[in-house]
Phi, psi and omega in degrees: 000043179284143175280122180239015185253125176286140180298337183269350182287149174270117184272153171289316183219134167248126184251125179258110180112133182246030172284191183301321180292316180293317179294322178297317178297317180295319180295319179290322177298321178296319178299324182273357180075023179276142178280123183214169172217147175249123182252117184240127183289331182277175179267013182208166179285156168047068188300323181295312179291323178300329182279352175300153177292153185304139176068014176295136178281125179257124185263150179258081182246155355288140186295329184281349186271127177291150178260140182250152173088172187274348184296123182288139175200126175213155179303136181177186181289158175310315184295319181293319180295313181296321181294320179297320180291321179297314181295322179295317178297321179291319181297321180273357183050050180295135181282089183251127178253107179277156178071023181245098180269108182287121182249344182222135176218120180219155181256124181279166181302330180287349184097348177287154181252134186245125181242143177226136178260170180296341179276355182094355178291149180228152177218150177236134184215154176282330179222149176235132174250114178268111183236039181279151174268202179247354185297332181289357181233058182297140178292152182249152175283330180070039182234158177300140177090002183294340181268003181296153187294338181271009176258129183223162178259359182207160173257122183277303186217108181304326183290348180279355184239117179223134176058042178247157170268114186234131176253126177247126182252123179141165181222016177267185181304314184298316181298317182291321177298319179295313180299319180292322181293334187258340193288341182292322186243010181218170175259110191248134172247123177258121184259116183243121185292328184266169179291350181205169176269118186240343188256349187270164174301143183299324180296318178294319180299314181296322179295317179296316179295324177295318177296323176298315181297330178277358179080016183272347173202163178247139177245128178252099179278159179050044187229143176232156176277129180261323181198153179237133177224164179304118176086351182215160174226132176266129183242152173239112181245184182295333182257013177120196183272151181211144176243129178238151177289147181206105170284337183206142174234128180244121177270119176233059186253015174088184181219155180260144171304147184286060186300313183300317180297314182296319179292325177296329178282349178101019181266131177281151178248164184279348181189180184275342185290159182290343177267002180296144183260163177299148178277117186238149174253214180294145174059036174062023183270138179302139178283345184247345182225090182304142180091349179256123181244146180236133181221163175084207187300331181295340178264000181097354178267087190268001174281138187301315182297323178297318179296319178299316179296319179298320178300318177295313186295323183291325178291322176300319179294318179296325180282359178086010179232067184297146177241151175293157178306154183299335181270001186301307183296319180299314181294318179295325177294324181283329182253058187288341182276004181238170186237160178095192178289171179300319180298319180293322179293320179292323176298319178297318179294321179297324177292324184276334184238095185304334182300333182263001189294331181274002183270141178295142183299318180296323177294318178296326177302318181289316183293319186282000170297339182256007184283149171235130179258129181246126173261115190244145176267165180303131178087355182286132182281131180263309173223154181246144177301135179079359172291155180260028173282151186221025178281166179255136186232135179236142184264110179270328179214144177091204180205164181227152174257134179255122185237145176228149180276128181269184181296337179278001179084358181257152178279139178230137178286130181254335178192173175228136181249134182265172175303141183098345179266179181214166175206170184096003183290335179296310178293326180298313186275325187259340184076010183276171174300158173300135182263006179199162172263136181240129186231139178293134175252091187086178178302129187218143176243126184239137171258127181245125178242131180294158185301318183299317180294319181292323178297323176295318179297318179298324181290322187262349181233090183304326181294324177293316178300317181299317181295317182288322177301316181296316180295320179303312183293313181299314183289326178292317178298319180291320183293315188268325189244319190233060186294340183268352182270143175291152182303325183303324180286333182281339180302325179302317181289317182298325182295344182257012181270159173225160179255132178233152179241137177236148181269169178304135178069009177281133179279126180276314166204162184248154175304130181096344177295152173293143181283119184235356183196160171252143186233136171244126183275108183275315174221156176098207186199142178228160174242148176250132183216163175227156176276134175230095188068237180258014180235162180262129176253118179283123178275312179189179171230155181238140179255170182306140182102347179264176183224165177200167178089000184281332186300308181295326179293317181294315176296323181293337177288343177258321178233114187301134171085022177299127184277166174293140181259359180206163173261136179243127184230139178288128175278322177229165171308131189222153173251132182240139168266122188247129173245117182294156186305313186300316181294318183293314181293321178300320179295318179293323177298326179281347181226070185300328179296323178293321178297318179296320179296320179293323177298320178296318178298322181297319180297318178295320180296321181295317179298317179298320182293320181295323181295332188267002184273351184278174170064017176072011183293328177301323179292318178294318178299322177298320178292322177296323177294318179297322179281351179070018176295339183293346180277352186275146172265350179205103187249124175280129180230140175241124178278109184295341177287339180254339185290131179253011176060039181280338180079009180299326183296317179294313181298321180293322179297318177299319188291335183268358180249136184303328184273356178070022182245132184285152178256012177215160173222154184275049172236162179151189182278151180246128175232106185054236180270011185253131172257132176255092186295158175290101177201144184307131180268004183052061188310146180297321178233079193292124178290334183298336184273353190285332187221055178254103186306316180271009183053046181276349179257123183230158176244130177276160183305330180283353178110345182293132177255127183226157179254121182280169181288358177276004177306131180259001176076025182289336177086001182300320183294318179295322178293320184284337179289117183281358186248006179056037181256008172240133186241142171263122185225158169272118180304141177209159177279149181293148175216157180300316180299317181298320182292317179298318179298317180292323180298311179297321179298322179296317181297327183261013172086016177289156178278119181251145179217182180216177179203192179218150182270327191294127172079007183226145173279165180298330184286335187277117174289146175226165180265141176224156180197168175290130176238026176064031178051052188300332181256014183250127179293137177098352177092190187306127183294328183298321181286317182295332185273351185284119185285343185250357183077017181287329182267128178208163181241131175265133178235071186294134175277332181200175181303321180293326177297317177297318180301314181297319180297317181294319181301324181286334188264329188284135172270115183305333179292343181264359179293138181277000000 
C-alpha cells in the first residue's frame, strides 16, 4: 500500500474512504490502469469494519446478489475479512494514503477537482469517488464528562472486560449486541431513551429482555444520561434521578451521515432531515457537483456487498463503459410482467400499488430481490385459512375473493379486494395462521414478499408501516367484531386508535378496574385470570390477532361504570392496539344493532368461561403458560403414567435421520403427570427464523419449521431459540456406538442434536431440529414407536382446543 502518486499529478480518480466501496473502486481502477489514490482519514483500512468488536461474524448479504469486481469478500470473522482486504491491497500495490482527512473539495473552472486534507496535502483529479461511511460522525450525548477516558464509542474485545460495572447507551442492534456480549461476566446497565426498544432486530430485543428477566443485566427505559464522572453516571428516568456505578460507558447511539461536510463541498441533499441522502443522478453522480460520485453507506446502501458492487460500477461509468447495477438482471427476471429497466418497472409498481409509494427506490431495489410474481387463473387458491404462511401479498392486476369458514363448516365470501390492494398483513404483523382463504377472481397477478423482507421495509419506510398498520386494525375490527359493516365505516374508529407496548408479566388491567379501553392484540400473548380466594385461576390465554376488554365497555355503554371482570397480563412482550372508551362507546351508540349483537356474543362467552373453571384445569393451564408450551403449534407430551422408560422414542428419532442423531431428549418441564420433553414445539411465532442470513429456516403451510441444506452454520437460530431445541452439530454418519451413546445421553438429560451430510464438510457445523418427520410416512417416529401410547403430540388450533386436550390428559391426583 505504498503511495506512488505525486501530489502534483492529475489523477483519473481520487477515492475518499477505504471501506469496501472505496477499496472495490480502487481495485477496479487498478485493473483498468487508471491513475488513482485512496485517501483514508483513519490509520487503518475500512474503519467501520475495523471498529466491529473482535471476532464479530460479518455476513455477505444479500445472498442472491452476485458480487462484482476483484475485491475478495466472503462471510467470516471481522479479522478474516480485514486480513483478506489488506492482503489484496498489498498484492495490487494500491496507492492508499492513511491519516488523510479530506476537508476541502472544490471544482475548478477547468472542470478538474481539487482536494485538500487536514495535513495540508493536495490532490487534483478528473473524478472523485466519495466512499465514506458514517462512523466518523458518531452522535454525542452532549453531557458533562463525555470526554473522560472511560467513555468509548465502541467495544473492542468483550473478553477484555470481567467483573466491571458497564453502562451501555443505545437501543439499536449495536447497543444490544454489546450488552449481550458483556453481561455474562460483568454488571451491565442498558440505557434506553424511549419507553421500549423499537429499532433493534426482534431476536436481539427478546434476548436482551430474557437476560434482564434472568437478572443478568438491567434495562433503564425512558432514561437519559445527565452527567458522567469517574466511576459513576447520573441518569434521569421516569421516576426521577438515579446514580449508577460505571467503570466504563459505551455509547452505541449511532452516527450521522456527514451532511455538513457534503454540503460544504457543494453537494445537494434529498431533504432537510439529518438522515437525508445526497441527491444523485445517473451512475451515482452528484446532481450539483459534476464529476463527484458517491457510493456505499453515504448513499444509504450500508450492506457490504452492495457497496462493493457500487465501487465497481462507478469506475466502469467513469471509464466510459457503464454497466447496469448488479441487481438489474435479477430484478428484471423477477418482474417479467413489466417493461423497461428495473427502476422503471419499480416506478410502475409504485404507481399501481399505493402501499409502496412512500418507499425509497433504492430500498425497493433491495427488498424486491426477494419478490415472487404469481400469474393466477380464475378460482386458483392463493392462501388457505389456518395455513402458517406469513408472506405479504399485493394485487397488481385483477381481483381476489376473501372467504372464511363459518360455524356451519362452509366457506362464505366476506369481501373482494381489487388491484392496488394488499392482504396478508395479519400474518405479517402477528405471526398467526392465515385467518381467511383468498382465491383469484378471474386472471390475477399477485406480488408475494417474504416476511423477513417486509419487516425490513416496515422498519426503514415509516409510510409503508403506517399504511399496513391502518389496514391491519380496520380488517381486524371488521373480522372479529363488525363483520357486517363496510370497511369505510370502521375507518372512523381505526383513526382513533393508538399502539402501546407491554413487557413480559406486565398487568394491562386488573379485575375490578374501571373499563377505560378496548384492546386488540397485534403481537405477543396475554393471559386472562380471576382471583379465587388467595389464588389465581387462569381462564384462558389469547394469541396475536385476538381482542379483549370489550365486555365491560359494552356493558358500560348501557350501565355506567361496569368494572373489569378479569385481570389481563402479558405472557410475552406484546403490542396492543388501544381504543379509548369514549371512542369505542360512541361508535357503538352510532350502531346499536352491532352493540346488541356483541352483547349476545358476550353472554355465550361468559357461559363457556364458567364451564371451564372447574376441575383445576385453570391451574394446569397456568403451568403450561409458565412453561411456555402455549406458544407451540405442535407440542410433544409424554404421559408419565403410561411411560415405561423403554427409550423407543429416542431410538426411533435417531433411526429416521441420516446422521443417527436424535432431535429430542427426555428432559423438560413437568406439568402434573405430563412431561414436555426438549423437542422443537414449532413455535407459533418462531424466533429462530428472525435472523437467518441465507433464509435457510422455512415454515411449511402446516406449521412445520425446517432447516434447509443451505444452512451456513452461523448459529443464529440456535442462539435465538430460547428453549435450546436447536443444536449446532458436526455432521457424522450413524454408528452403533453413536446411537447407544446418544440414547443413554437422552435418558440422562444430555443435549442431543443432529446434522446432515449433504453439501457440508465434516468440519462445518450446521443447525438441526425436529421437523415433525416431514419426509417420513406415518408422521413423527417418536409417537409411532411408543408401545403404550404415552407419547403424543398436541396440535391446538386455539386456546380452547388446548384446554380440552389438557383436560383429557391430566390426572387430577397429580395436580399440585
